[in-house]
């Protein structure tokens, strides 16, 4: 398909599998006769290279990944870019990225969904209206809410898979179902169809045979806490979750898009209450979550905690001294990973394996006592 | 009662308000020493290694006070928590967490004050709460706060006026604007050696954090010329300062502590927008806080400015 036919080519940065609800949203509100939606190239070493070369040196890593996605999309013909924005430094990314990309000579329309005050639906609608003059406000809001529904379902599905992956008896079943589920979600049209998919796939999901409770005892359980981008975008954390699952470790993770968009605000007081022995005030961004969720994981009897963040993430650095204290108080191993733009996976895997061995020995020791 | 105040980070952002408040209540203040290599070393030891240099120094100062506490009989160490202001204005998240970090790292009595407008804790309220914690009556606290606030206003006016006069009377050598957070540029160990060095070369050094916007609200939106969506209070102030001084400057030095989360974005944008004025971006980390590499760079930067200035004179 040639780009000359399309007036607009719309693109956005990657974040895990969330390109699916985003694609679904854009596909429904934009006019396909004039607009093409370009899913950015899958994260790769070239994304890293472009991002690194064109970002400030010591900015936090998600900025660089976003830049890499944008440049690759622009090179593939995109002329409308969408950035989500959000809290902490994410809210300020947009202005700097736009300036850098324009200085590089690219010409494009830049859309920012959230600013630091939250989302202004009317403002966002007005921008999309320019791309598709036929768009109606009520339909736009409907599609937006529907997209949240898809997002929610996607998170539910992936959380179930994550929680039960290591208990799987016939290897590969979860993966297969996951892929076909993603394909279905991408083009889901309305509520009715979504409900059918939900029923169908969750039935299939629950039908996958799992190990009995008795055989689960020896499995090591690890919780992942930390910054949102590295939690949700597997490439940026060198597929840490997948590595753990491959080792046969049960993984729990709290951060999902559903949590951030819909639950975070209501949870805040609760989190502070849970962790009031250690912190009095919010630590900024997801720092409070890291502390409160670590305490929760300890309560639930997890064997170890993995704290992940991109380089330069201040809120998570704030949380680290507190986590260190918790680690001492409860005698629970916590390992800290900082992900930068380095391209070697080996260093991460080695540390992860050592952590796993340590947890295993600790568990065996405790069992023998 | 004696209160210890670490002379780092937040104390530089509120240079007189806290001090005067305690003074008005008759509470004695013990300051930590000026930053020195021992404080830096202690700070590094007590910090997470990825934390920013400024926050490491802060912990060093807190430890310095704790060491002094027996001798000086310090009852509390005062660590304010600064969070959110009007609209979407906020500060670096490091200021959110300093109190809780210190509480977890050190075993001492800490006292805090929480300015968080989004949670309906404005400045006045936070001071009244502080008074309550110190068992001081409502009226007495209120009066102390008001008096401190008036003093702060006068103090700000005085420094802005004196800087303006200095600019008017400055010598014919290059004027250099330093764009840097006050806790970096005024720090004895980080910024002071640099500004002293520049002054010895003959430069007239000005500071963007002292500008009209701190005495007159009418100037508070000047930062929008450089950055429209900026929401960090202290960075806004620096950009307001650039706007104030820019016409009279020959060069700009951006000075930040590694890895300052705000500066890396704001400086990048400002440098790109102000591309007709010579500038240099200097990043201080714990290794070359006093290293020679920086001085060579400063010297050659200064030479460029001098050269440009003399050429301009010849041309005109």
XYZ file of C-alpha atoms in Angstrom:
685
model
C 0.000 0.000 0.000
C 1.517 3.277 -0.989
C 1.525 6.234 1.336
C 0.600 8.727 -1.330
C -3.038 7.738 -1.007
C -3.076 8.536 2.686
C -3.257 12.097 3.865
C -2.447 11.090 7.413
C -0.291 8.302 8.737
C -0.792 8.012 12.475
C 1.706 6.425 14.846
C 2.401 6.126 18.572
C 5.081 4.707 20.903
C 5.072 1.089 22.019
C 4.217 -0.098 25.480
C 3.980 -3.857 25.787
C 0.863 -5.229 24.127
C -1.080 -2.031 24.588
C -0.656 -1.185 20.934
C -3.680 -3.403 20.441
C -6.294 -1.308 22.267
C -4.673 1.832 20.830
C -4.879 0.426 17.321
C -8.474 -0.581 17.863
C -9.329 2.915 19.103
C -7.662 4.733 16.228
C -8.999 2.310 13.669
C -12.542 3.104 14.723
C -12.391 6.863 15.075
C -10.309 7.683 12.018
C -11.407 7.615 8.416
C -9.645 4.742 6.687
C -9.958 6.358 3.256
C -7.600 9.179 4.228
C -5.747 7.793 7.198
C -3.457 4.885 7.780
C -2.507 3.653 11.230
C 1.092 2.694 11.503
C 1.965 0.405 14.393
C 5.593 1.288 15.116
C 8.251 -1.242 14.296
C 8.681 -3.791 17.050
C 11.308 -2.727 19.571
C 14.753 -3.655 18.362
C 18.358 -2.594 18.575
C 17.721 0.047 15.931
C 15.028 1.608 18.137
C 17.609 1.829 20.878
C 20.183 3.325 18.542
C 17.931 6.058 17.152
C 16.576 6.862 20.581
C 19.952 7.075 22.209
C 21.482 9.268 19.535
C 18.760 11.856 19.621
C 17.918 12.198 23.304
C 19.539 14.141 26.140
C 22.291 11.976 27.679
C 20.980 11.309 31.122
C 17.246 11.521 30.657
C 15.275 8.553 31.992
C 15.252 5.642 29.575
C 11.584 5.597 28.445
C 12.219 8.957 26.784
C 14.835 7.324 24.595
C 12.649 4.352 23.697
C 9.793 6.697 22.784
C 12.142 8.720 20.611
C 13.327 5.558 18.881
C 9.742 4.523 18.141
C 8.888 7.962 16.828
C 11.896 8.231 14.552
C 11.318 4.782 13.104
C 7.681 5.605 12.461
C 8.521 8.960 10.901
C 11.027 7.253 8.646
C 8.264 4.853 7.610
C 6.033 7.716 6.586
C 4.149 8.725 9.722
C 3.045 12.351 9.906
C 0.845 12.277 13.006
C 2.374 11.196 16.317
C 0.500 10.466 19.508
C 2.143 10.693 22.921
C 0.303 9.679 26.080
C 1.945 11.935 28.673
C 1.189 11.475 32.360
C 2.763 12.072 35.749
C 6.335 12.588 36.939
C 8.538 13.398 33.972
C 6.278 11.766 31.356
C 4.169 14.904 31.257
C 7.106 16.966 30.082
C 8.428 14.485 27.505
C 6.087 15.744 24.810
C 7.372 19.292 24.489
C 11.031 18.295 24.423
C 10.474 15.401 22.017
C 8.506 17.587 19.640
C 11.270 20.192 19.596
C 14.019 17.624 18.999
C 12.118 15.879 16.205
C 11.265 19.168 14.496
C 14.898 20.264 14.785
C 15.799 17.031 13.035
C 13.682 18.224 10.112
C 10.588 16.070 10.474
C 7.199 17.564 9.767
C 4.286 16.124 11.695
C 1.220 16.792 13.833
C 1.798 16.004 17.483
C -1.035 14.891 19.752
C -0.689 14.695 23.532
C -3.451 12.826 25.330
C -2.755 13.588 28.974
C -1.060 16.560 30.528
C -0.054 16.750 34.156
C -3.634 17.708 35.051
C -5.101 14.576 33.513
C -6.989 14.173 30.282
C -8.979 16.946 28.631
C -11.361 14.888 26.478
C -12.763 17.864 24.579
C -9.323 19.108 23.603
C -8.206 15.691 22.411
C -11.456 15.311 20.494
C -10.889 18.609 18.685
C -7.529 17.402 17.428
C -8.913 14.089 16.185
C -11.784 15.981 14.583
C -9.240 17.732 12.393
C -7.979 14.358 11.196
C -11.477 13.030 10.623
C -14.080 15.791 10.130
C -16.928 13.289 10.228
C -16.148 12.262 13.810
C -18.902 12.879 16.353
C -18.174 13.680 19.996
C -20.550 11.086 21.416
C -19.014 8.393 19.235
C -15.521 9.502 20.218
C -16.353 9.219 23.918
C -18.022 5.868 23.343
C -14.940 4.502 21.559
C -12.711 5.898 24.266
C -14.633 4.149 27.010
C -14.822 1.009 24.935
C -11.052 1.079 24.537
C -10.695 1.193 28.309
C -12.850 -1.910 28.390
C -10.583 -3.701 25.936
C -7.601 -2.603 27.951
C -9.153 -3.958 31.100
C -9.885 -7.295 29.461
C -6.370 -7.502 28.059
C -4.904 -6.866 31.500
C -7.181 -9.440 33.100
C -6.149 -12.024 30.553
C -2.451 -11.303 30.839
C -2.576 -11.240 34.624
C -4.200 -14.655 34.674
C -1.586 -15.995 32.273
C 1.235 -14.515 34.341
C -0.165 -15.897 37.579
C -0.573 -19.415 36.262
C 2.124 -19.759 33.656
C 4.447 -21.888 35.772
C 1.655 -24.220 36.794
C 0.964 -25.137 33.176
C 1.209 -28.869 32.460
C 1.468 -28.895 28.637
C 3.983 -26.231 27.782
C 3.017 -23.694 25.130
C -0.753 -23.677 25.603
C -0.863 -20.302 27.285
C 1.355 -18.728 24.659
C -0.759 -20.018 21.816
C -3.994 -18.817 23.343
C -2.430 -15.448 24.161
C -1.428 -14.815 20.556
C -4.830 -15.679 19.173
C -6.504 -13.555 21.864
C -4.431 -10.523 20.865
C -5.399 -10.957 17.214
C -9.075 -11.098 18.125
C -8.885 -7.976 20.303
C -7.260 -5.914 17.604
C -10.359 -5.790 15.438
C -13.174 -6.187 17.973
C -16.049 -3.944 16.889
C -18.520 -3.561 19.710
C -19.611 -4.634 23.158
C -21.435 -7.681 21.935
C -18.424 -9.006 20.143
C -16.191 -8.222 23.098
C -18.445 -10.157 25.431
C -18.343 -13.160 23.128
C -14.558 -13.034 23.006
C -14.424 -12.648 26.762
C -16.636 -15.662 27.365
C -14.930 -17.775 24.763
C -11.354 -17.053 25.681
C -11.714 -17.092 29.418
C -13.405 -20.453 29.132
C -10.479 -21.730 27.091
C -8.119 -20.143 29.563
C -9.677 -21.822 32.561
C -9.715 -25.103 30.702
C -5.946 -25.197 30.447
C -4.809 -27.868 32.864
C -2.731 -26.708 35.837
C -0.651 -28.517 38.419
C -2.378 -29.491 41.666
C -1.854 -27.437 44.770
C 0.365 -30.139 46.248
C 2.885 -29.891 43.458
C 3.071 -26.115 43.646
C 4.797 -26.042 47.004
C 8.365 -26.070 45.763
C 7.863 -23.361 43.202
C 9.637 -20.139 44.009
C 7.438 -17.064 44.066
C 8.766 -13.659 43.160
C 7.045 -10.280 42.957
C 8.036 -7.512 40.590
C 7.644 -3.941 41.788
C 8.934 -0.702 40.352
C 8.592 1.809 37.597
C 5.743 1.559 35.117
C 7.470 1.597 31.734
C 10.008 -1.102 32.519
C 7.233 -3.118 34.167
C 4.977 -3.014 31.150
C 7.363 -2.911 28.194
C 9.212 -6.248 28.181
C 11.900 -5.105 25.747
C 13.067 -2.385 28.111
C 13.533 -4.899 30.933
C 15.206 -7.494 28.716
C 12.143 -9.731 29.066
C 12.816 -10.188 32.749
C 9.371 -11.676 33.294
C 9.771 -14.213 30.535
C 13.214 -15.158 31.815
C 11.796 -15.792 35.266
C 8.915 -17.835 33.928
C 11.375 -19.871 31.901
C 13.289 -20.634 35.092
C 10.030 -21.875 36.567
C 9.461 -18.986 38.916
C 5.993 -17.741 39.696
C 5.822 -14.038 38.971
C 3.453 -11.450 40.327
C 3.289 -7.905 39.024
C 1.002 -5.104 40.094
C 1.540 -2.396 37.520
C -0.804 -2.574 34.547
C -2.387 0.136 32.425
C -5.743 -0.557 34.047
C -4.219 0.035 37.443
C -2.554 3.270 36.405
C -5.523 4.731 34.574
C -8.417 3.652 36.724
C -7.321 2.494 40.148
C -4.212 4.430 41.121
C -5.936 7.564 42.397
C -8.362 5.722 44.633
C -5.644 3.457 45.992
C -3.253 6.165 47.178
C -4.567 6.593 50.717
C -4.783 2.867 51.135
C -1.182 2.379 50.059
C 0.101 4.976 52.490
C -1.881 3.367 55.279
C -0.422 -0.021 54.457
C 3.108 1.307 54.578
C 2.739 3.843 57.373
C 5.406 2.120 59.402
C 7.948 3.213 56.828
C 6.628 6.250 55.009
C 4.435 9.178 55.975
C 3.995 10.810 52.584
C 3.750 9.766 48.961
C 7.164 9.295 47.362
C 6.084 10.494 43.934
C 5.007 8.545 40.845
C 5.045 4.811 41.646
C 7.453 4.990 44.581
C 4.686 4.555 47.138
C 3.408 1.532 45.254
C 6.824 -0.063 45.318
C 6.925 0.154 49.105
C 3.318 -0.835 49.788
C 3.316 -3.682 47.294
C 6.574 -5.051 48.657
C 4.995 -5.216 52.096
C 1.993 -6.932 50.571
C 4.202 -9.484 48.835
C 5.907 -10.248 52.128
C 2.515 -10.775 53.752
C 1.570 -13.172 51.008
C 4.672 -15.238 51.625
C 6.650 -14.469 48.494
C 10.243 -15.668 48.468
C 11.835 -12.631 46.909
C 11.182 -9.244 45.382
C 12.592 -7.743 42.208
C 12.643 -3.975 42.000
C 13.042 -2.620 38.484
C 13.481 0.880 37.116
C 15.013 2.661 34.149
C 18.176 4.658 34.641
C 17.582 7.983 36.395
C 14.130 7.209 37.758
C 14.019 9.472 40.824
C 10.807 8.217 42.452
C 12.094 4.648 42.455
C 15.468 5.785 43.765
C 13.455 7.411 46.567
C 11.854 4.077 47.301
C 15.130 2.144 47.370
C 16.488 3.123 50.810
C 13.086 2.274 52.256
C 13.026 -1.076 50.483
C 16.494 -1.772 51.822
C 15.197 -1.232 55.334
C 12.203 -3.477 54.681
C 14.542 -6.117 53.307
C 16.511 -6.008 56.549
C 13.503 -5.955 58.845
C 11.731 -8.898 57.238
C 14.801 -10.774 56.089
C 13.497 -10.906 52.552
C 15.830 -10.787 49.545
C 15.272 -7.822 47.239
C 17.275 -7.394 44.061
C 17.461 -4.047 42.281
C 17.690 -3.777 38.519
C 18.368 -0.572 36.655
C 17.832 -0.763 32.935
C 19.711 1.494 30.616
C 20.180 1.386 26.893
C 22.890 -1.254 27.029
C 22.341 -4.038 24.551
C 23.651 -6.996 26.501
C 21.156 -9.306 28.070
C 23.790 -11.522 29.640
C 24.534 -9.325 32.638
C 20.884 -9.282 33.592
C 20.431 -13.020 33.152
C 23.494 -13.818 35.257
C 22.295 -11.694 38.131
C 18.820 -13.139 37.813
C 20.153 -16.705 37.913
C 22.254 -15.968 40.951
C 19.227 -14.461 42.664
C 17.200 -17.531 41.786
C 19.843 -19.907 43.177
C 19.971 -17.902 46.347
C 16.209 -17.989 46.791
C 16.170 -21.710 46.146
C 18.854 -22.408 48.724
C 17.111 -20.196 51.232
C 13.859 -22.033 50.686
C 15.489 -25.447 51.048
C 17.269 -24.347 54.209
C 14.024 -23.119 55.705
C 12.275 -26.350 54.784
C 14.960 -28.451 56.445
C 14.882 -26.576 59.707
C 14.695 23.782 72.081
C 17.232 23.374 69.305
C 16.513 22.519 65.705
C 19.118 21.347 63.238
C 18.844 22.442 59.612
C 20.860 20.688 56.906
C 22.369 23.377 54.714
C 21.562 21.753 51.387
C 18.848 21.369 48.782
C 15.531 22.665 50.130
C 17.219 25.093 52.500
C 18.647 26.967 49.509
C 15.226 27.152 47.889
C 13.816 28.786 51.039
C 16.860 30.692 52.256
C 15.250 32.715 55.053
C 11.658 31.597 55.638
C 12.289 28.582 57.873
C 15.173 30.199 59.664
C 13.185 33.336 60.541
C 10.169 31.283 61.561
C 12.171 29.341 64.121
C 13.961 32.475 65.236
C 10.667 34.263 65.823
C 9.555 31.385 68.017
C 12.734 31.612 70.042
C 14.002 28.263 68.813
C 17.726 28.027 68.336
C 18.979 26.812 64.970
C 22.071 24.706 64.480
C 23.267 24.522 60.893
C 25.302 21.772 59.390
C 28.802 22.721 58.244
C 29.464 23.971 54.758
C 29.737 21.142 52.280
C 33.216 19.628 52.380
C 34.733 16.424 51.154
C 33.876 14.630 54.391
C 30.201 15.550 54.054
C 30.240 14.464 50.429
C 31.840 11.165 51.372
C 29.336 10.502 54.166
C 26.504 11.419 51.851
C 27.714 8.974 49.234
C 27.996 6.258 51.860
C 24.462 6.722 53.108
C 22.820 7.095 49.692
C 21.687 4.761 46.993
C 24.466 5.048 44.418
C 22.128 6.183 41.647
C 20.684 9.103 43.603
C 21.496 12.600 42.391
C 24.564 14.353 43.702
C 22.532 17.082 45.422
C 20.531 14.544 47.401
C 23.670 12.663 48.378
C 25.074 15.877 49.754
C 21.829 16.410 51.634
C 22.220 13.103 53.439
C 25.805 14.061 54.201
C 24.550 17.217 55.890
C 21.970 15.312 57.887
C 24.679 12.951 59.097
C 26.867 15.933 59.939
C 24.084 17.264 62.179
C 23.571 13.892 63.819
C 27.264 13.757 64.659
C 26.947 17.200 66.198
C 23.692 16.467 67.986
C 25.146 15.255 71.279
C 27.510 18.116 71.682
C 25.071 20.771 70.508
C 22.010 19.110 72.069
C 19.904 19.148 68.932
C 16.327 18.015 69.610
C 15.065 17.744 66.078
C 16.407 17.856 62.562
C 14.085 19.805 60.330
C 13.407 18.294 56.898
C 10.587 20.017 55.029
C 8.582 18.127 52.458
C 7.721 20.227 49.425
C 5.261 18.712 47.008
C 2.641 20.598 45.026
C 1.554 24.180 44.438
C -1.180 26.038 42.582
C -2.478 24.489 39.373
C -0.244 21.707 38.219
C 2.898 23.247 39.648
C 5.129 20.809 41.450
C 8.785 20.153 42.262
C 11.302 17.376 41.791
C 10.102 14.170 43.459
C 13.265 14.139 45.553
C 11.703 16.884 47.675
C 8.641 14.671 48.142
C 10.607 11.919 49.737
C 13.559 13.428 51.611
C 11.833 13.265 55.003
C 10.864 9.618 54.613
C 14.272 8.675 53.251
C 16.047 10.252 56.225
C 13.642 8.580 58.622
C 14.547 5.204 57.154
C 18.259 5.771 56.784
C 19.024 7.448 60.106
C 17.803 6.867 63.620
C 17.025 10.342 64.908
C 14.148 12.713 65.682
C 13.086 14.359 62.477
C 10.440 17.005 62.143
C 8.770 18.022 58.948
C 6.477 20.508 57.315
C 4.381 19.434 54.384
C 3.542 21.878 51.612
C 1.152 20.014 49.357
C -1.557 22.180 47.866
C -3.204 19.300 46.021
C -3.864 17.715 49.414
C -5.042 21.098 50.713
C -1.885 21.737 52.699
C -0.913 25.267 51.780
C 2.078 27.050 53.201
C 0.186 28.691 56.071
C -1.524 25.460 57.072
C 1.717 23.539 56.956
C 3.398 26.050 59.264
C 0.472 25.915 61.688
C 0.760 22.131 61.736
C 4.456 22.443 62.418
C 3.698 24.741 65.349
C 1.274 22.167 66.703
C 3.911 19.461 66.510
C 6.310 21.679 68.421
C 3.615 22.370 71.049
C 3.425 26.055 70.300
C 0.164 27.974 70.401
C -1.810 28.813 67.304
C -1.520 32.598 67.569
C 2.160 32.519 68.360
C 2.830 30.281 65.363
C 0.725 32.440 63.099
C 2.535 35.565 64.199
C 5.927 33.958 63.728
C 4.962 32.797 60.243
C 3.628 36.213 59.219
C 6.738 37.946 60.459
C 8.966 35.455 58.673
C 6.962 35.926 55.493
C 7.378 39.707 55.641
C 11.080 39.291 56.240
C 11.319 36.900 53.282
C 9.678 39.491 51.050
C 12.094 42.207 52.122
C 15.024 39.859 51.748
C 14.001 38.889 48.221
C 13.562 42.513 47.206
C 16.969 43.350 48.617
C 18.796 40.627 46.705
C 16.994 41.350 43.458
C 17.777 45.068 43.748
C 21.401 44.476 44.580
C 21.781 42.113 41.615
C 20.203 44.717 39.344
C 22.634 47.354 40.572
C 25.512 44.987 40.077
C 24.391 44.450 36.495
C 24.212 48.191 35.860
C 27.635 48.828 37.302
C 29.292 45.749 35.889
C 32.741 46.060 34.340
C 33.326 45.845 30.648
C 34.256 42.179 30.803
C 31.861 39.417 29.661
C 28.649 38.915 31.611
C 27.893 35.285 32.308
C 24.530 33.973 33.453
C 24.572 30.826 35.526
C 21.426 28.784 35.138
C 21.499 26.414 38.040
C 19.510 25.398 41.066
C 20.640 27.437 44.059
C 21.559 24.303 45.989
C 24.112 23.529 43.307
C 25.527 26.919 42.438
C 25.797 28.302 45.986
C 27.141 25.073 47.434
C 30.631 25.501 48.876
C 31.825 22.311 47.242
C 29.954 22.287 43.928
C 29.191 25.701 42.485
C 31.214 28.142 44.578
C 34.640 27.037 43.270
C 33.301 27.493 39.744
C 31.863 30.965 40.248
C 34.985 32.038 42.117
C 37.124 30.783 39.258
C 35.049 32.711 36.737
C 35.238 35.871 38.792
C 38.996 35.506 39.034
C 39.131 35.314 35.260
C 37.337 38.649 35.240
C 33.782 37.622 34.393
C 30.691 39.229 35.861
C 28.676 36.313 37.138
C 24.895 36.503 37.519
C 22.441 33.964 38.837
C 19.190 33.190 37.091
C 17.458 32.081 40.281
C 17.446 35.701 41.486
C 14.980 37.481 39.243
C 11.907 39.700 39.174
C 9.452 36.832 39.420
C 10.378 36.150 43.047
C 9.208 39.610 44.089
C 6.495 40.329 41.546
C 3.871 37.794 40.489
C 3.414 39.663 37.223
C 6.670 38.198 35.936
C 5.890 34.630 36.892
C 4.800 33.463 33.462
C 7.857 34.595 31.524
C 9.114 31.012 31.415
C 6.451 30.296 28.796
C 8.640 31.955 26.194
C 10.977 28.990 26.478
C 8.734 26.197 27.579
C 4.981 26.119 27.483
C 4.190 22.993 29.429
C 6.782 23.231 32.186
C 5.352 22.399 35.617
C 8.352 22.342 37.950
C 8.369 25.381 40.210
C 12.117 25.678 40.643
C 12.842 25.163 36.937
C 10.232 27.774 36.053
C 12.071 30.222 38.260
C 15.334 29.577 36.428
C 13.699 30.164 33.050
C 12.077 33.356 34.345
C 15.590 34.429 35.245
C 16.937 33.689 31.776
C 14.225 35.919 30.369
C 15.209 38.713 32.757
C 18.915 38.680 32.080
C 19.271 37.422 28.547
C 19.611 40.784 26.765
C 22.583 41.789 28.877
C 24.471 38.518 28.838
C 27.391 37.351 26.712
C 27.105 33.696 27.588
C 25.188 31.147 29.631
C 26.476 28.358 31.814
C 24.026 25.583 32.632
C 25.247 23.933 35.771
C 23.615 20.788 37.084
C 24.241 17.903 39.409
C 24.312 14.436 37.919
C 21.750 13.051 37.079
C 19.279 15.870 37.653
C 15.988 14.706 36.226
C 14.577 18.146 35.619
C 17.667 19.778 34.205
C 18.300 17.120 31.585
C 14.994 17.947 29.890
C 14.689 21.661 30.628
C 18.284 22.449 29.697
C 17.994 20.458 26.467
C 14.933 22.450 25.434
C 16.375 25.822 26.484
C 19.654 25.255 24.651
C 17.728 24.358 21.516
C 15.556 27.467 21.785
C 18.339 29.903 22.653
C 20.711 28.990 19.900
C 22.234 32.401 19.210
C 24.007 32.824 22.546
C 27.152 30.873 23.454
C 26.436 28.367 26.168
C 28.068 25.498 27.979
C 26.389 22.682 29.846
C 28.370 21.507 32.854
C 27.434 18.410 34.745
C 28.897 17.896 38.198
C 29.285 14.447 39.633
C 30.943 13.113 42.728
C 34.214 12.434 40.942
C 35.115 15.772 39.447
C 33.393 18.070 41.876
C 36.768 19.757 42.050
C 38.474 18.237 39.058
C 40.691 20.066 36.618
C 38.723 19.146 33.499
C 35.979 21.594 34.341
C 38.367 24.516 34.749
C 39.877 23.962 31.318
C 36.419 24.009 29.808
C 35.476 27.134 31.719
C 38.639 28.880 30.671
C 38.177 28.194 26.995
C 34.518 29.165 27.226
C 35.523 32.436 28.804
C 38.082 33.032 26.047
C 35.353 32.625 23.445
C 33.164 35.154 25.191
C 35.984 37.651 25.502
C 36.886 37.256 21.858
C 33.314 37.747 20.743
C 32.936 40.786 22.928
C 36.049 42.486 21.585
C 35.003 41.751 18.004
C 31.591 43.232 18.599
C 33.295 46.377 19.846
C 35.474 46.604 16.761
C 32.513 46.092 14.448
C 30.424 48.752 16.108
